[in-house]
Structures are given as structure tokens and as C-alpha cells.
Coordinates of C-alpha atoms in Angstrom, one line a residue:
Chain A
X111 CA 0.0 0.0 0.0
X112 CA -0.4 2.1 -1.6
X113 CA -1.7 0.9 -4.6
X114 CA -2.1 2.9 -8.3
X115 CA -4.2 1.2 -10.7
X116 CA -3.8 3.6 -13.7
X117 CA -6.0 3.2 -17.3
X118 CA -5.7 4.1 -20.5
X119 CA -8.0 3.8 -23.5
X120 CA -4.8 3.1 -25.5
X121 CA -1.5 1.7 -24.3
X122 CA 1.1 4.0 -22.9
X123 CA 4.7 3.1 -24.3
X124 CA 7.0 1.3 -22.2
X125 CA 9.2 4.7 -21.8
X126 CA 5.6 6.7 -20.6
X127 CA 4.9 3.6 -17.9
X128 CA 7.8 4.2 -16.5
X129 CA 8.2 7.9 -16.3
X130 CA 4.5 8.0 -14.9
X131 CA 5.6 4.8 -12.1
X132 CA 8.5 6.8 -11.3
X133 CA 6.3 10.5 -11.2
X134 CA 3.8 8.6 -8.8
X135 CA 6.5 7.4 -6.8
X136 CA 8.2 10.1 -6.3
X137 CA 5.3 12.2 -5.8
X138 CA 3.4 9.7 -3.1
X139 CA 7.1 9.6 -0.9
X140 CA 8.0 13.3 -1.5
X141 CA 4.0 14.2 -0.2
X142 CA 3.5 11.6 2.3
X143 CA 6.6 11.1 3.4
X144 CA 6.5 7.1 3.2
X145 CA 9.4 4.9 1.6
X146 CA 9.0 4.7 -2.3
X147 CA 9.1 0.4 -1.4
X148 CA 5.5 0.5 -0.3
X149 CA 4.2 2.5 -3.9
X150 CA 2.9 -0.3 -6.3
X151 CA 1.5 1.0 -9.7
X152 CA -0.8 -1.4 -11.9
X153 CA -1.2 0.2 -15.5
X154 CA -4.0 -1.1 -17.9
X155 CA -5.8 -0.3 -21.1
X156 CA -8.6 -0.8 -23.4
X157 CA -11.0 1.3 -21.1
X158 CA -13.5 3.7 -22.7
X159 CA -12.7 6.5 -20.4
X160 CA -14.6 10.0 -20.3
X161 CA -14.8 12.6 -22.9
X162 CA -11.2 14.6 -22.3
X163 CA -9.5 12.3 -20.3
X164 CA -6.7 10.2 -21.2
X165 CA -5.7 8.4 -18.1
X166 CA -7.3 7.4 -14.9
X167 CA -6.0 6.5 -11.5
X168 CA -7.6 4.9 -8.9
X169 CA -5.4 4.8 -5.7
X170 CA -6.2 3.1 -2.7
X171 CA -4.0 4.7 0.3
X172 CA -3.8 4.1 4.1
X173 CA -5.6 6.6 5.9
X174 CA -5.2 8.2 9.2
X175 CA -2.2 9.1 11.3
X176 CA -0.2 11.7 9.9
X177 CA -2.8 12.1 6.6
X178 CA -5.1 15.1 7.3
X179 CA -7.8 15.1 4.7
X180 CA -5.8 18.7 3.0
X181 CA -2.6 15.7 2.8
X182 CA -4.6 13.8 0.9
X183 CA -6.0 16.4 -1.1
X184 CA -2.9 17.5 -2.2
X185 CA -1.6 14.1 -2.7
X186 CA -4.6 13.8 -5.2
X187 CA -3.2 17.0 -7.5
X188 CA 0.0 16.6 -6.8
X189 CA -0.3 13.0 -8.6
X190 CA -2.8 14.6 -11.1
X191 CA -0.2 17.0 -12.3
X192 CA 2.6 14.7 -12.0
X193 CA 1.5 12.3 -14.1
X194 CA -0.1 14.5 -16.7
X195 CA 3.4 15.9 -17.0
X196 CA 5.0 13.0 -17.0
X197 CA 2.7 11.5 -20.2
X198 CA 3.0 14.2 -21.7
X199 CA -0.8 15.6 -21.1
X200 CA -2.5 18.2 -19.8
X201 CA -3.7 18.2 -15.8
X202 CA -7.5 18.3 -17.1
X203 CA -6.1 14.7 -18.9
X204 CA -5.9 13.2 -16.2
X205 CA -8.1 12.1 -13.3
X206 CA -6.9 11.1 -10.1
X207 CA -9.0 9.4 -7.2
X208 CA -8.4 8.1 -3.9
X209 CA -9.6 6.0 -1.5
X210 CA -8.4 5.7 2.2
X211 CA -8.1 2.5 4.2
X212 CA -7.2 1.6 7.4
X213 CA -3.1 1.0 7.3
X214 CA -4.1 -1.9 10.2
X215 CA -5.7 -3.9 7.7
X216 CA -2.8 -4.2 5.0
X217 CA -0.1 -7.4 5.3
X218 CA 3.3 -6.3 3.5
X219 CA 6.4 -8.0 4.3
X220 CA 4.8 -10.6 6.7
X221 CA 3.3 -7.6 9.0
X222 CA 0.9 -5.7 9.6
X223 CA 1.7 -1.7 8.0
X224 CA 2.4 1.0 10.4
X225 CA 0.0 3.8 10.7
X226 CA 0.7 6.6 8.5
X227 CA 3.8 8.7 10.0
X228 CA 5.2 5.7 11.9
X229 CA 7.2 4.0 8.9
X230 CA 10.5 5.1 10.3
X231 CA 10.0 2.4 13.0
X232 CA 8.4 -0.2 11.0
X233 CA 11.1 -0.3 8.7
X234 CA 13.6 -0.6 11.3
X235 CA 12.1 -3.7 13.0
X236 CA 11.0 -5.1 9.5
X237 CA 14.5 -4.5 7.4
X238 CA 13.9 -4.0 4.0
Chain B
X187 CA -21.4 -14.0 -2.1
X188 CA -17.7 -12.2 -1.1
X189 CA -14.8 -11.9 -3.2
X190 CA -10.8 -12.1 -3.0
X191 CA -9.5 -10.8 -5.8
X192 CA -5.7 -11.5 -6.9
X193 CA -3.4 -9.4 -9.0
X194 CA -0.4 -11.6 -9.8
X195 CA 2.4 -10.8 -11.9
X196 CA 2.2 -12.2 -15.5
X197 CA 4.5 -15.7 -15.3
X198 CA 5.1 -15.7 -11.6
X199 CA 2.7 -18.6 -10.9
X200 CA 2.2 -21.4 -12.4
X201 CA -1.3 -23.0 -12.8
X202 CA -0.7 -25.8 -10.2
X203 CA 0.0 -22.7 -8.0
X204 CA -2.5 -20.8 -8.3
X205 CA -5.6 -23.3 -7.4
X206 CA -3.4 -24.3 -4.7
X207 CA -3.5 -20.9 -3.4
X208 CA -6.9 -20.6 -4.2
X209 CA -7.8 -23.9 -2.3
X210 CA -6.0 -22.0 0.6
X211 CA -7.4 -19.2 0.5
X212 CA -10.9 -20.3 0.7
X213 CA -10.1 -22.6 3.8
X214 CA -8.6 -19.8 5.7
X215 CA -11.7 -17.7 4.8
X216 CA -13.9 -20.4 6.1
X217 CA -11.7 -20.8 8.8
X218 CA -12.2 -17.8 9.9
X219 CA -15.6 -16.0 8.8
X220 CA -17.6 -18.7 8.2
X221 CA -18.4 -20.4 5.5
X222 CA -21.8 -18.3 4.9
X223 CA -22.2 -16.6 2.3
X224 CA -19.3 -17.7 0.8
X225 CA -16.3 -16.5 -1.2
X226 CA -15.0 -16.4 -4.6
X227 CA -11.7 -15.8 -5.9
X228 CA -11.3 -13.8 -8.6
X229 CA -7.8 -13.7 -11.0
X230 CA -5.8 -10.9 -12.7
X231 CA -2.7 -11.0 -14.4
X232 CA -0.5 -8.0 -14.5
X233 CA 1.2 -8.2 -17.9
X234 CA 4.7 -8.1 -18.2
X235 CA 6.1 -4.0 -18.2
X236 CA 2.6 -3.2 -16.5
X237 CA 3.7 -3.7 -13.0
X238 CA 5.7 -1.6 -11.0
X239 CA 7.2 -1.0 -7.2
X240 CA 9.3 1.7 -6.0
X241 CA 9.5 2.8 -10.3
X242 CA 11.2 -0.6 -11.2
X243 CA 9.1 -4.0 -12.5
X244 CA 7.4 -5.1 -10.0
X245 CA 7.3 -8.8 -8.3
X246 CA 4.6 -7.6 -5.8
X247 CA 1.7 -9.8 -5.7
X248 CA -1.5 -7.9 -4.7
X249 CA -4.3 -9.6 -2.8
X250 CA -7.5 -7.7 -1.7
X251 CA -10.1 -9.7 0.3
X252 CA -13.3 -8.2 1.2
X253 CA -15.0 -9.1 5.4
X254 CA -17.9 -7.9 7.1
X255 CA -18.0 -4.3 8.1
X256 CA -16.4 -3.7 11.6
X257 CA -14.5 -6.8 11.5
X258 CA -12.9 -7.7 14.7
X259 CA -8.9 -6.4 14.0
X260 CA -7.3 -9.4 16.6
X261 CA -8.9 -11.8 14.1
X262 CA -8.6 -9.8 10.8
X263 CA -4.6 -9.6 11.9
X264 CA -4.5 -13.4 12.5
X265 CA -6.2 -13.7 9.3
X266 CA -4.3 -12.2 7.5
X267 CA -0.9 -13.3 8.6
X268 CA -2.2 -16.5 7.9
X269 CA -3.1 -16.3 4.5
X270 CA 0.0 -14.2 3.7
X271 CA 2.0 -16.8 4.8
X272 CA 0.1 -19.7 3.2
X273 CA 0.8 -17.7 0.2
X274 CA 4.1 -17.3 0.8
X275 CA 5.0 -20.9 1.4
X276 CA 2.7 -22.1 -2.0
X277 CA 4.0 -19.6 -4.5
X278 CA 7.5 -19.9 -3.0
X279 CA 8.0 -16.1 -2.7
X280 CA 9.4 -13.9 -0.6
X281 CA 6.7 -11.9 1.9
X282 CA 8.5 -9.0 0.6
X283 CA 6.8 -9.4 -2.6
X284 CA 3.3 -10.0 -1.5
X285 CA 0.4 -7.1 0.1
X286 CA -2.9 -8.8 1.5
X287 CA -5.8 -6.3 2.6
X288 CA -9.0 -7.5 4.1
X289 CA -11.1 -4.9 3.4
X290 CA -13.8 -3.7 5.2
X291 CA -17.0 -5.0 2.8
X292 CA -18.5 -1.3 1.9
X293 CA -15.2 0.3 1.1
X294 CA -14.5 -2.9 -1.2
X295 CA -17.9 -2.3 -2.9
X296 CA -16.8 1.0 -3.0
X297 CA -13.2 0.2 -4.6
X298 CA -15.1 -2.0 -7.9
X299 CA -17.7 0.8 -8.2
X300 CA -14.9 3.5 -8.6
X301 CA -13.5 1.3 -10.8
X302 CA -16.9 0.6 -12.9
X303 CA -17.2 4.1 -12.8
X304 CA -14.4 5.1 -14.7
X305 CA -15.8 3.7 -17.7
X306 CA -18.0 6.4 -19.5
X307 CA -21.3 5.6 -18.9
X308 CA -22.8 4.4 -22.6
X309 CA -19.8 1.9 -22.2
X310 CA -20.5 0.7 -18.9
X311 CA -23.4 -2.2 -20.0
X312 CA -20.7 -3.6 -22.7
X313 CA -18.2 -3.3 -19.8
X314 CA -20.4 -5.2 -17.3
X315 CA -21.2 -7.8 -19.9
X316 CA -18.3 -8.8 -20.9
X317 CA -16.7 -8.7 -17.9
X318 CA -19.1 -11.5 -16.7
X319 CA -18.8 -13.5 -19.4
X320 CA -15.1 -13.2 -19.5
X321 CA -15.4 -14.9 -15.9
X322 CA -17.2 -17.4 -16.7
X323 CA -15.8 -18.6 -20.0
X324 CA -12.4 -18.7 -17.7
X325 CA -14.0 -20.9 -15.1
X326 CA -15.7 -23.0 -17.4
X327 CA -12.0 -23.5 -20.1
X328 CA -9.5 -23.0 -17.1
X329 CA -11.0 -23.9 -14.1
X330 CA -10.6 -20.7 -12.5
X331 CA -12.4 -17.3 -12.6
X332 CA -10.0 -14.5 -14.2
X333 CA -10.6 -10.8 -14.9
X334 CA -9.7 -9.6 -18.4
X335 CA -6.9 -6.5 -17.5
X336 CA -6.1 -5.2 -20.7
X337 CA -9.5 -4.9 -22.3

């Protein structure tokens, strides 16, 4: 966690997919403050998305802890803009949408994931 | 009827594998919740150069399984380090490269109507459609239920 599942109506380039995975990486760690090792990013295509938009991203995030809702707000245009610049788009391209859940009911690396704010210690006792 | 739905990366698994896992993961959920009303496991491939962690190909297996509302977290924890490591053990991967969630059952409702909804609406029927028949035609030729990813 978190997870970025990202559409397309038509296939980004290999070179695009990983600009954008990189964007949403950086972006997610440089806003949140978590370690890039938790940011997964799924990309897809084939959707028939709406009129004006290119790509789509549904993200599901932990919640809580350290995440105000204005965190996650700006964590939702900050990725919006990031990854319209990174493909190459404008921000009205792209659509960004998140969805909070508790961090106590994600698994990663055989334990349960810190509350948001508290990786520092995780990480210690969980040596990645 | 619940669901578990499991994103693997494309070759990771092989078919032995996965209805292993899929054997597993029903037990536990029985095991643990009952086994009204029931779970079905759904499958996703992640296509090669479509998966990513930390910007680099990913190897991360994702697995999202959806509980009652307001389940108890002692047993949702037990739960879940349980499967995790059942899957672990069967797929022969590290734990590094797996994420479970058991998700609370309205926000997972939630999750697959965002994702419905990203579909324009006049496209949403076809969407629906063949998304069910895509399931079934799986089940029916592989033994398995998968979800088309790259439509």
C-alpha cells in the first residue's frame, strides 16, 4: 500500500509507464513522506474512459495518522499533475482518485503496515 | 457471495500454484468468517512491463479480500498473517513481494464501483457484460475465474 491502478483507452509506451511509475512514486514519498518500497503502480488499457481524459487513476491509500484530509487532497493533485506531465498531457487529462483505508488492515512484508507517520520504526524492525 | 481478488504478476505462478493458493485461501476464509455466504476468488494477471514497485518491475503480488463491516482487527490480523503466509509458502515467494488487505466490505464495494465508474457511462453495460462472461468462459476453459486487465 499504496496501490495505483492507472487506465488508458490506449497503451502507454514502455518509456511513458515508466516515467508516470517513477512520477507517482516520487510524488506519493515526496508528499506523504512514506518509503518509495510501499508504492505499487498497476497500468491497464482498453477502457473507454470520459470525454477529455486520457488516463485514470484509482489509488487506494492508508488513511489516518499523519494524513489530514488537506494531505490527501494535495496528494490527489500533486499526482494529477505529475502524471499529466509526465505523459506528456494536460492536468484536465488526467483524473486522479483516492480511496483511504485503514493502514491496520494491510499485510506487507509478513506484518501488519504501520500507521501513516510511523514507517520510520516499521522499517527498522521489518529491514527491508 | 464475497470476493478475493488476486493481482499476480504475468508468469510468476504457475497453474498448479494458483488453485493451490486458491484452495488455501478459501479454507482460511472459512476458517475464519464462516463459510456463509461464501467467497469467490477472482484472478488478474498484471502483464509483463505493466507492474511496478518503488519505479522498477514489479514482483509484488497484490491480494485484496473483502469481510464484514467492523471486523474484529485481533482476528482480521491473524487472518491475515495467515493467508499471507500460506501464500508465501505455496508460490515460494518472498513476503516481501506480497500485500494482502481485508477490506472492510463497503469500502470494497466502493473500490469496484470506482473502478466501474471510470468507464464512461454508454460503455458501462458492454463493460459489465463482458466482464461477466469473460469470468465465466475462464472458469468453465480453465477452471478458474480471471478478470480480463487489458480490455
Amino acid at each position: 500500500m499504496p496501490l495505483y491502478n492507472l487506465v488508458s483507452r490506449m497503451p502507454l509506451s514502455e518509456a511513458c509507464r515508466e516515467r508516470v511509475a517513477q512520477a507517482i512514486t516520487d510524488t506519493h514519498c515526496s508528499v506523504t513522506g512514506a518509503p518509495g518500497g510501499f508504492v505499487n503502480v498497476v497500468f491497464f488499457h482498453g477502457y473507454r474512459l470520459r470525454r477529455g481524459e486520457i488516463i485514470n487513476v484509482m489509488g487506494g491509500v492508508r488513511k489516518g495518522g499523519n494524513r489530514t484530509a488537506a494531505v490527501i487532497e494535495n496528494l490527489r493533485t500533486s499526482l494529477r499533475d505529475a502524471i499529466a506531465h509526465a505523459a506528456e498531457l494536460k492536468p484536465e487529462q488526467a483524473e486522479v482518485s483516492l480511496l483511504g483505508l485503514a493502514a491496520n488492515w494491510v499485510v506487507e512484508g509478513g506484518r501488519v503496515m504501520p500507521e501513516p507517520g510511523a514507517e520510520a520504526e516499521w522499517l527498522k524492525q521489518n529491514s527491508r | 457471495m464475497r470476493k478475493i481478488i488476486c493481482n499476480v504478476q504475468e508468469g510468476q505462478i504457475s497453474k498448479k500454484q494458483l488453485l493451490e493458493l486458491e484452495s488455501a485461501l478459501k479454507l482460511s476464509y472459512a476458517q475464519y468468517f464462516g463459510p456463509k455466504p461464501g467467497v469467490a476468488v477472482l484472478w488478474s494477471s498484471i502483464p509483463k512491463g505493466q507492474g511496478f514497485t518503488e519505479g522498477r518491475a514489479s514482483k509484488t503480488s497484490l491480494v485484496l479480500v473483502e469481510v464484514v463491516d467492523g471486523l474484529n482487527q485481533n482476528l482480521r490480523e491473524v487472518a491475515m498473517l495467515e493467508m499471507a503466509s500460506n501464500w508465501a509458502r505455496i508460490a515460494e515467494v518472498d513476503l516481501d513481494h506480497l500485500m494482502i488487505t481485508l477490506c472492510d466490505e463497503t469500502p470494497f464495494k466502493l473500490y469496484l464501483q470506482m473502478n466501474q465508474g471510470r468507464t464512461r457511462p454508454a460503455a458501462r453495460p458492454w463493460f459489465k457484460i463482458t466482464t461477466m462472461a469473460h469470468l465465466f468462459l475462464s472458469r468453465m476453459r480453465d477452471g478458474y475465474f480471471s478478470i480480463r486487465t487489458n480490455l
